[in-house]
XYZ file of C-alpha atoms in Angstrom:
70
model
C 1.169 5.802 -5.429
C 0.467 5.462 -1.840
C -1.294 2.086 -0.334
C -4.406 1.846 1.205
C -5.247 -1.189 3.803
C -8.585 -2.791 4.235
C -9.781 -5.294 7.185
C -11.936 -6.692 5.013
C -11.822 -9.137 1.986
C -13.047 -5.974 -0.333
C -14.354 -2.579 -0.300
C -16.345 -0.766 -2.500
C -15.358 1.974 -5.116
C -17.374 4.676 -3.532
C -16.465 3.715 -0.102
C -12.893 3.329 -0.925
C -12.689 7.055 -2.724
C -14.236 8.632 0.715
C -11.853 6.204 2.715
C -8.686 7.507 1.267
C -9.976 11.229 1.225
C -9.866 11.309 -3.050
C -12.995 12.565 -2.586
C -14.953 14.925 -0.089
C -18.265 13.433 0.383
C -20.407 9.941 -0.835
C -22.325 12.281 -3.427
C -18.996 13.904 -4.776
C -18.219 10.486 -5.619
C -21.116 8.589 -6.891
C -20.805 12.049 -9.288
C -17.094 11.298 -10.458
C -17.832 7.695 -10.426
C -20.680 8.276 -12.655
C -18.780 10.529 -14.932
C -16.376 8.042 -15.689
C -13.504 10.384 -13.879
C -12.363 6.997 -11.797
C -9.610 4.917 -12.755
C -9.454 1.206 -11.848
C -6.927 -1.040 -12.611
C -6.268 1.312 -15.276
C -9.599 1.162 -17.112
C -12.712 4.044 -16.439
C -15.401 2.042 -14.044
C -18.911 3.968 -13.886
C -20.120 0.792 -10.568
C -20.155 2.629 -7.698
C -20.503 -0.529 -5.830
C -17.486 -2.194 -7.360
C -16.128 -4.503 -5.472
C -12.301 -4.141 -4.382
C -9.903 -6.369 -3.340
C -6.045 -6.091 -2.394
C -3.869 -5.596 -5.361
C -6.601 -3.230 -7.344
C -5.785 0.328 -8.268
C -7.434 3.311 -8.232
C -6.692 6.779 -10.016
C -8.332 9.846 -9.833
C -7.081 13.138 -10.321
C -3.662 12.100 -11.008
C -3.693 10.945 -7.596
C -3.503 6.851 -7.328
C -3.932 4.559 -4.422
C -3.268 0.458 -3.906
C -5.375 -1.482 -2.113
C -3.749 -3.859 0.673
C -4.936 -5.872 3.104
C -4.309 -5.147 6.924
């Protein structure tokens, strides 16, 4: 698992997966998103406009990132 920091109070899912490079472009991930491939907090979430905050998790892949603030 390998942490992620923010600036701001959250960030959303789609924006997050482009942020920390899990995915390759916004439409890749509104796909996987959509597809119920993404992991948060442990649970499949299909809202691309999710809002995160420190302390979530996010899987994809096998690949899983934590979300801290800056």
């Amino acid at each position: 698992m390998r942490d992620v920091a923010i600036q701001s109070e959250f960030i959303k899912l789609d924006a997050l997966l482009k942020f920390a490079n899990l995915v390759c472009s916004g439409g890749e991930a509104k796909i996987r998103i959509a597809e119920g491939d993404v992991l948060v907090n442990g649970e499949p979430c299909t809202m691309r406009g999710k809002k995160l905050r420190p302390g979530d998790t996010v899987a994809l892949d096998g690949e899983t990132v934590r979300i801290t603030a800056l």
